[in-house]
């Protein structure tokens, strides 16, 4: 892998983690970056989803004090 591609993926991953923790949508950044370096769309989508999962868990734990009051509503919406 060329150094420029690796640098692009590194910065896209860093930026998408920050965006995802604040507002969501970091997958748009990682998916686009992986597509630019030549990964097939299915591989880019699966890899992007897998790499965003730790950020989802970390964000949930960080915002837990704000969202713990709505767990019943969230559970109900999750079942729907």
Short mmCIF file of C-alpha atoms in Angstrom, two decimals:
data_model
loop_
_atom_site.label_atom_id
_atom_site.label_comp_id
_atom_site.label_asym_id
_atom_site.label_seq_id
_atom_site.Cartn_x
_atom_site.Cartn_y
_atom_site.Cartn_z
CA UNK A 1 0.00 0.00 0.00
CA UNK A 2 1.41 3.39 -0.93
CA UNK A 3 2.26 5.76 1.90
CA UNK A 4 -0.23 8.35 0.66
CA UNK A 5 -3.08 5.80 0.80
CA UNK A 6 -2.09 4.77 4.32
CA UNK A 7 -1.97 8.42 5.42
CA UNK A 8 -5.39 9.08 3.88
CA UNK A 9 -6.89 6.09 5.69
CA UNK A 10 -5.26 7.07 8.98
CA UNK A 11 -6.59 10.62 8.89
CA UNK A 12 -10.01 9.48 7.67
CA UNK A 13 -10.22 7.03 10.56
CA UNK A 14 -9.20 9.66 13.09
CA UNK A 15 -11.64 12.23 11.72
CA UNK A 16 -14.50 9.76 11.44
CA UNK A 17 -14.05 8.71 15.06
CA UNK A 18 -14.33 12.31 16.22
CA UNK A 19 -17.33 13.03 13.99
CA UNK A 20 -19.04 9.81 14.98
CA UNK A 21 -18.64 10.46 18.70
CA UNK A 22 -20.15 13.93 18.45
CA UNK A 23 -22.89 13.68 15.84
CA UNK A 24 -22.72 10.34 14.03
CA UNK A 25 -22.07 9.79 10.36
CA UNK A 26 -18.39 8.92 10.57
CA UNK A 27 -18.98 5.96 8.28
CA UNK A 28 -19.43 8.37 5.36
CA UNK A 29 -15.82 9.47 5.82
CA UNK A 30 -14.27 6.01 6.20
CA UNK A 31 -16.34 4.46 3.42
CA UNK A 32 -15.40 7.25 1.04
CA UNK A 33 -11.71 7.04 1.93
CA UNK A 34 -11.62 3.27 1.47
CA UNK A 35 -13.40 3.59 -1.87
CA UNK A 36 -10.84 6.20 -2.97
CA UNK A 37 -7.92 3.85 -2.29
CA UNK A 38 -9.56 1.12 -4.36
CA UNK A 39 -11.35 -1.24 -1.99
CA UNK A 40 -14.49 -2.85 -3.42
CA UNK A 41 -17.70 -1.29 -2.06
CA UNK A 42 -18.81 -4.36 -0.08
CA UNK A 43 -15.41 -4.71 1.60
CA UNK A 44 -15.26 -0.97 2.35
CA UNK A 45 -18.76 -1.03 3.87
CA UNK A 46 -18.11 -4.09 6.03
CA UNK A 47 -14.73 -2.80 7.20
CA UNK A 48 -16.13 0.63 7.97
CA UNK A 49 -18.99 -0.83 10.01
CA UNK A 50 -16.65 -3.08 11.96
CA UNK A 51 -14.16 -0.34 12.73
CA UNK A 52 -16.86 2.07 13.93
CA UNK A 53 -18.25 -0.38 16.53
CA UNK A 54 -15.73 0.47 19.31
CA UNK A 55 -16.61 4.12 18.85
CA UNK A 56 -20.30 3.34 19.27
CA UNK A 57 -19.62 1.54 22.54
CA UNK A 58 -17.29 4.25 23.82
CA UNK A 59 -19.72 7.03 22.95
CA UNK A 60 -22.55 5.20 24.66
CA UNK A 61 -20.50 4.87 27.83
CA UNK A 62 -19.37 8.49 27.68
CA UNK A 63 -22.92 9.81 27.28
CA UNK A 64 -24.46 7.26 29.64
CA UNK A 65 -25.30 9.86 32.31
CA UNK A 66 -27.37 11.75 29.72
CA UNK A 67 -29.14 8.76 28.18
CA UNK A 68 -29.77 6.51 31.18
CA UNK A 69 -33.06 8.27 31.91
CA UNK A 70 -34.45 7.18 28.53
CA UNK A 71 -33.57 3.47 28.61
CA UNK A 72 -37.20 2.30 28.59
CA UNK A 73 -38.03 4.40 25.55
CA UNK A 74 -34.86 3.26 23.81
CA UNK A 75 -35.67 -0.38 24.55
CA UNK A 76 -39.19 0.05 23.18
CA UNK A 77 -37.89 1.72 20.02
CA UNK A 78 -35.29 -1.04 19.65
CA UNK A 79 -38.01 -3.67 19.72
CA UNK A 80 -40.00 -1.87 17.04
#
